[in-house]
Short mmCIF file of C-alpha atoms in Angstrom, two decimals:
data_model
loop_
_atom_site.label_atom_id
_atom_site.label_comp_id
_atom_site.label_asym_id
_atom_site.label_seq_id
_atom_site.Cartn_x
_atom_site.Cartn_y
_atom_site.Cartn_z
CA MET A 1 0.00 0.00 0.00
CA SER A 2 2.79 2.35 0.85
CA ARG A 3 4.46 1.71 -2.51
CA LEU A 4 1.24 2.58 -4.37
CA SER A 5 0.70 5.78 -2.35
CA SER A 6 4.23 6.93 -3.15
CA VAL A 7 3.43 7.05 -6.89
CA PRO A 8 1.07 10.04 -6.87
CA LEU A 9 3.41 11.87 -4.51
CA ALA A 10 6.24 11.40 -6.98
CA LEU A 11 4.03 12.64 -9.78
CA VAL A 12 3.08 15.71 -7.78
CA ALA A 13 6.74 16.46 -7.03
CA ALA A 14 7.62 16.13 -10.71
CA ALA A 15 4.77 18.45 -11.67
CA VAL A 16 5.98 21.04 -9.17
CA LEU A 17 9.49 20.86 -10.60
CA LEU A 18 8.20 21.24 -14.13
CA GLN A 19 6.07 24.18 -13.09
CA GLY A 20 9.11 25.79 -11.49
CA CYS A 21 11.13 25.37 -14.65
CA SER A 22 8.35 26.82 -16.79
CA SER A 23 8.21 29.91 -14.58
CA THR A 24 11.88 30.78 -15.22
CA PRO A 25 11.94 34.31 -16.73
CA LYS A 26 12.45 34.28 -20.47
CA ASP A 27 15.23 36.43 -21.88
CA GLU A 28 13.38 38.63 -24.33
CA THR A 29 16.68 39.78 -25.82
CA ALA A 30 17.75 36.25 -26.78
CA ASN A 31 17.14 36.82 -30.48
CA TRP A 32 17.96 40.52 -30.57
CA SER A 33 20.88 41.83 -32.57
CA PRO A 34 23.55 43.84 -30.71
CA ASN A 35 22.33 46.99 -32.44
CA LYS A 36 18.78 46.40 -31.23
CA ILE A 37 19.98 45.83 -27.66
CA TYR A 38 21.92 49.08 -27.82
CA SER A 39 18.94 50.97 -29.23
CA GLU A 40 16.64 49.63 -26.54
CA ALA A 41 19.17 50.49 -23.82
CA GLN A 42 19.37 54.06 -25.08
CA ASP A 43 15.59 54.35 -25.12
CA GLU A 44 15.34 53.05 -21.55
CA ARG A 45 17.98 55.49 -20.33
CA ASN A 46 16.38 58.43 -22.12
CA SER A 47 13.10 57.50 -20.48
CA GLY A 48 14.71 57.48 -17.03
CA ASN A 49 14.59 53.70 -16.65
CA PHE A 50 18.21 53.52 -15.55
CA ASP A 51 18.12 50.05 -13.99
CA LYS A 52 16.72 48.50 -17.17
CA ALA A 53 19.25 50.37 -19.28
CA VAL A 54 22.16 49.09 -17.19
CA VAL A 55 20.96 45.49 -17.58
CA LEU A 56 20.79 45.91 -21.35
CA TYR A 57 24.25 47.48 -21.54
CA GLU A 58 25.63 44.54 -19.57
CA LYS A 59 23.99 42.08 -21.97
CA LEU A 60 25.47 44.00 -24.87
CA GLU A 61 28.95 43.80 -23.36
CA GLY A 62 28.69 40.01 -23.49
CA ARG A 63 27.04 39.72 -26.90
CA ALA A 64 29.41 42.14 -28.64
CA ALA A 65 32.57 41.30 -26.69
CA GLY A 66 35.74 42.48 -28.41
CA THR A 67 33.98 45.05 -30.59
CA PRO A 68 33.78 48.85 -30.42
CA LEU A 69 30.09 48.48 -29.57
CA ALA A 70 31.00 46.60 -26.39
CA GLN A 71 33.31 49.44 -25.39
CA GLN A 72 30.53 51.91 -26.07
CA ALA A 73 28.22 49.86 -23.86
CA GLN A 74 30.73 50.07 -21.00
CA LEU A 75 30.95 53.84 -21.32
CA ASP A 76 27.20 54.23 -21.58
CA LYS A 77 26.71 52.04 -18.52
CA ALA A 78 29.04 54.30 -16.54
CA PHE A 79 27.18 57.37 -17.77
CA THR A 80 23.85 55.79 -16.86
CA HIS A 81 25.03 55.17 -13.29
CA TYR A 82 26.11 58.82 -13.19
CA LYS A 83 22.69 59.99 -14.39
CA ALA A 84 21.05 57.78 -11.76
CA GLY A 85 23.15 59.38 -9.02
CA GLU A 86 25.06 56.14 -8.41
CA GLN A 87 28.54 57.58 -8.05
CA ALA A 88 30.31 54.47 -6.75
CA GLN A 89 28.92 52.23 -9.51
CA GLY A 90 29.73 54.83 -12.15
CA LEU A 91 33.32 55.16 -10.99
CA ALA A 92 33.73 51.38 -10.86
CA ALA A 93 32.45 51.07 -14.43
CA ILE A 94 34.68 53.83 -15.80
CA ASP A 95 37.76 52.57 -13.95
CA ARG A 96 37.13 49.13 -15.43
CA PHE A 97 36.94 50.64 -18.91
CA ILE A 98 40.20 52.57 -18.45
CA LYS A 99 41.96 49.44 -17.22
CA LEU A 100 40.68 47.22 -20.04
CA HIS A 101 41.11 49.71 -22.89
CA PRO A 102 44.12 51.96 -22.21
CA ALA A 103 44.57 52.72 -25.92
CA SER A 104 40.90 53.31 -26.70
CA PRO A 105 40.09 56.22 -29.03
CA ALA A 106 37.45 57.16 -26.46
CA MET A 107 39.95 57.56 -23.61
CA ASP A 108 39.50 61.33 -23.60
CA TYR A 109 35.78 60.88 -22.98
CA ALA A 110 36.46 58.24 -20.33
CA LEU A 111 38.68 60.66 -18.39
CA TYR A 112 36.14 63.43 -18.81
CA LEU A 113 33.34 61.21 -17.53
CA LYS A 114 35.42 60.14 -14.54
CA GLY A 115 36.03 63.78 -13.70
CA LEU A 116 32.36 64.56 -14.17
CA ILE A 117 31.22 61.75 -11.87
CA ASN A 118 33.50 63.01 -9.09
CA PHE A 119 32.66 66.65 -9.81
CA ASN A 120 28.95 66.18 -9.03
CA ASP A 121 27.92 69.51 -7.51
CA ASN A 122 24.33 68.57 -6.72
CA LEU A 123 23.90 69.49 -3.05
CA GLY A 124 20.39 68.15 -2.72
CA LEU A 125 17.54 69.47 -0.57
CA PHE A 126 19.36 69.71 2.75
CA GLY A 127 22.36 71.43 1.18
CA SER A 128 20.04 74.06 -0.25
CA LEU A 129 18.22 74.58 3.02
CA SER A 130 21.43 75.04 4.97
CA ARG A 131 22.98 77.12 2.16
CA GLN A 132 25.99 74.86 2.29
CA ASP A 133 28.35 75.24 -0.67
CA LEU A 134 31.04 73.00 -2.10
CA SER A 135 33.72 74.72 -0.07
CA GLU A 136 32.07 73.51 3.14
CA ARG A 137 32.10 69.82 2.24
CA ASP A 138 34.73 67.12 2.03
CA GLN A 139 37.09 67.96 -0.82
CA LYS A 140 38.33 64.45 -1.65
CA ALA A 141 36.03 63.99 -4.63
CA ALA A 142 36.84 67.49 -5.90
CA LYS A 143 40.56 66.72 -5.88
CA GLU A 144 40.03 63.42 -7.68
CA SER A 145 37.86 65.18 -10.23
CA PHE A 146 40.61 67.76 -10.79
CA GLU A 147 43.19 65.03 -11.40
CA SER A 148 40.99 63.36 -14.04
CA PHE A 149 40.40 66.65 -15.82
CA ARG A 150 44.10 67.51 -15.64
CA GLU A 151 45.05 64.18 -17.19
CA LEU A 152 42.51 64.80 -19.94
CA VAL A 153 43.79 68.27 -20.90
CA THR A 154 47.41 67.12 -20.64
CA ARG A 155 47.05 64.01 -22.79
CA PHE A 156 44.35 65.31 -25.12
CA PRO A 157 44.63 69.12 -25.27
CA ASP A 158 42.59 69.29 -28.49
CA SER A 159 39.80 67.00 -27.30
CA ARG A 160 36.25 68.29 -27.64
CA TYR A 161 35.95 67.82 -23.87
CA SER A 162 39.08 69.75 -22.87
CA ALA A 163 37.57 73.24 -22.89
CA ASP A 164 34.85 72.25 -20.44
CA ALA A 165 37.38 70.32 -18.36
CA ARG A 166 39.55 73.43 -18.04
CA ALA A 167 36.55 75.48 -16.88
CA ARG A 168 35.71 72.87 -14.28
CA MET A 169 39.32 72.77 -13.13
CA THR A 170 39.13 76.51 -12.43
CA TYR A 171 35.88 75.94 -10.57
CA ILE A 172 37.50 73.22 -8.46
CA ILE A 173 40.56 75.35 -7.66
CA ASN A 174 38.28 78.16 -6.51
CA SER A 175 36.31 75.67 -4.40
CA LEU A 176 39.45 74.27 -2.77
CA ALA A 177 40.74 77.77 -2.02
CA GLN A 178 37.38 78.75 -0.56
CA TYR A 179 37.44 75.61 1.57
CA GLU A 180 40.73 76.70 3.16
CA VAL A 181 39.35 80.19 3.74
CA HIS A 182 36.12 78.79 5.17
CA VAL A 183 38.16 76.84 7.72
CA ALA A 184 40.37 79.86 8.43
CA ARG A 185 37.28 82.00 9.08
CA TYR A 186 35.89 79.29 11.35
CA TYR A 187 39.06 79.34 13.44
CA PHE A 188 39.15 83.15 13.52
CA THR A 189 35.59 83.48 14.80
CA ARG A 190 36.48 81.12 17.63
CA GLY A 191 39.61 82.98 18.62
CA ALA A 192 42.05 80.37 17.28
CA TYR A 193 44.11 83.02 15.52
CA VAL A 194 47.26 80.98 14.88
CA ALA A 195 45.21 78.23 13.25
CA ALA A 196 43.36 80.85 11.19
CA ILE A 197 46.67 82.30 10.00
CA ASN A 198 47.95 78.87 8.99
CA ARG A 199 44.87 78.06 6.90
CA ALA A 200 44.79 81.49 5.26
CA GLN A 201 48.47 81.20 4.36
CA SER A 202 47.84 77.72 2.96
CA ALA A 203 45.22 79.13 0.60
CA LEU A 204 47.54 81.92 -0.51
CA ALA A 205 50.42 79.52 -1.14
CA GLU A 206 48.52 76.84 -3.02
CA TYR A 207 45.80 78.59 -5.01
CA ALA A 208 46.95 81.57 -7.04
CA ASP A 209 44.35 84.03 -8.35
CA ALA A 210 41.38 82.36 -6.64
CA PRO A 211 38.62 84.82 -5.61
CA ALA A 212 38.80 83.61 -2.00
CA LEU A 213 42.32 84.97 -1.54
CA GLU A 214 41.00 88.47 -0.87
CA GLU A 215 39.26 87.17 2.23
CA ALA A 216 42.33 85.10 3.15
CA LEU A 217 44.40 88.28 3.30
CA TYR A 218 41.74 90.00 5.39
CA ILE A 219 41.79 87.09 7.84
CA LEU A 220 45.55 87.52 8.13
CA VAL A 221 45.11 91.23 8.87
CA ARG A 222 42.53 90.57 11.56
CA SER A 223 44.36 87.61 13.09
CA TYR A 224 47.73 89.38 13.30
CA ASP A 225 45.95 92.39 14.83
CA ALA A 226 44.27 90.18 17.44
CA LEU A 227 47.68 88.72 18.35
CA GLY A 228 49.26 92.16 18.58
CA MET A 229 51.65 91.39 15.69
CA THR A 230 51.43 94.85 14.18
CA GLU A 231 54.23 94.61 11.61
CA LEU A 232 52.81 91.43 10.09
CA ARG A 233 49.34 92.98 10.23
CA ASP A 234 50.52 96.02 8.29
CA ASP A 235 52.34 93.85 5.76
CA ALA A 236 49.17 91.82 5.15
CA ARG A 237 47.12 95.01 4.84
CA ARG A 238 49.54 96.43 2.21
CA VAL A 239 49.32 93.22 0.17
CA LEU A 240 45.53 93.24 0.46
CA THR A 241 45.12 96.84 -0.72
CA ALA A 242 47.71 96.42 -3.47
CA SER A 243 46.14 93.22 -4.80
CA TYR A 244 42.52 94.33 -4.34
CA PRO A 245 42.41 98.16 -4.51
CA ARG A 246 38.61 98.14 -4.24
CA THR A 247 38.41 95.71 -1.36
CA GLU A 248 35.49 96.27 0.98
CA TYR A 249 36.73 93.96 3.70
CA LEU A 250 38.68 96.61 5.59
CA SER A 251 35.64 98.87 5.83
CA GLY A 252 32.83 96.33 5.89
CA GLY A 253 34.26 93.21 7.48
CA PHE A 254 33.21 89.68 6.58
CA LYS A 255 30.54 89.41 3.91
CA GLN A 256 27.22 87.63 4.13
CA ARG A 257 26.73 85.68 0.90
CA ASP A 258 23.15 85.76 -0.35
CA GLU A 259 23.98 83.16 -2.98
CA PRO A 260 26.79 80.61 -2.98
CA TRP A 261 29.84 82.10 -4.75
CA TRP A 262 30.37 78.92 -6.72
CA LYS A 263 27.09 78.90 -8.72
CA LEU A 264 28.60 79.30 -12.16
CA TRP A 265 26.04 77.25 -14.08
#
C-alpha cells in the first residue's frame, strides 16, 4: 500500500518541478541583434529607466565582446550610473573601462566622464536649506575630479571635452581655495588666531588668483591684529590693498553671501 501511495506523490513532485522550470523568466533579448539591444538600452535610459538600461548594456557587453560596440556599452553604462546618481557604480564602471582599454580612441571621454562623476555639484535638498556650498564639504572627490580633468587636458589638449574640463578645473581650484578660507574664518571666529593664519596662508600659497584669496588676506590682517603682531598685520594690509584696490573687507568686514559664490552654471 505504501508503494502505491508513493506514486502520486512522486508525480506531484515532478509536476511542481516542471512548473518551477516553466516559470523561469524568459530572456526577451535572446534573439535581438547587438544593435537592437543598444537601441533599446538608449531608449530606456532616455526615459529614465536607468536600472533597465544598465541590464541591457551589460547584456550587450557580453554579446558584442571584443567590438567597439562593447566598449561603447561600458561607457554608456558608466554614464547611466552617473545619471542615476550612483557615483560608486559609475566610478567602478569607468575605472574598469580605463583598465581594459588603455589605448581606446574614447579615452578622452572616459577621463572626462570620470572627472564629471566626481565633480557632481548637486547638493540636494538639505544642502540648499542650509545654504551649504562645495567649499564647506569634504574635498576628496573634488581633488580626484581635478586630477581626471588635468590628465585629460594634458594628454588630449585638443579634445572636444578639454575646454569644459579646463573650466571645471578653475571651478575646483576656486572651491578648494574657498574651503581653506572657510576653515580659516571658522578658526578666527572662535579665537584660534594661529590656526586661522595657517589656513589662510595655505590658501595663498597653493591657489593663485582664486577669488577667495581676498578674504584670506583680510583674515591675516585681523588675526595678526588680534595677536598684537602689528608689523605682520601692516604687511598683510599692504598686500591686500595692493592686490585688491577696491576691497570692501577693511571697511565692511566679513561678507554675508546671499547666494553661494560657486554657482557658475
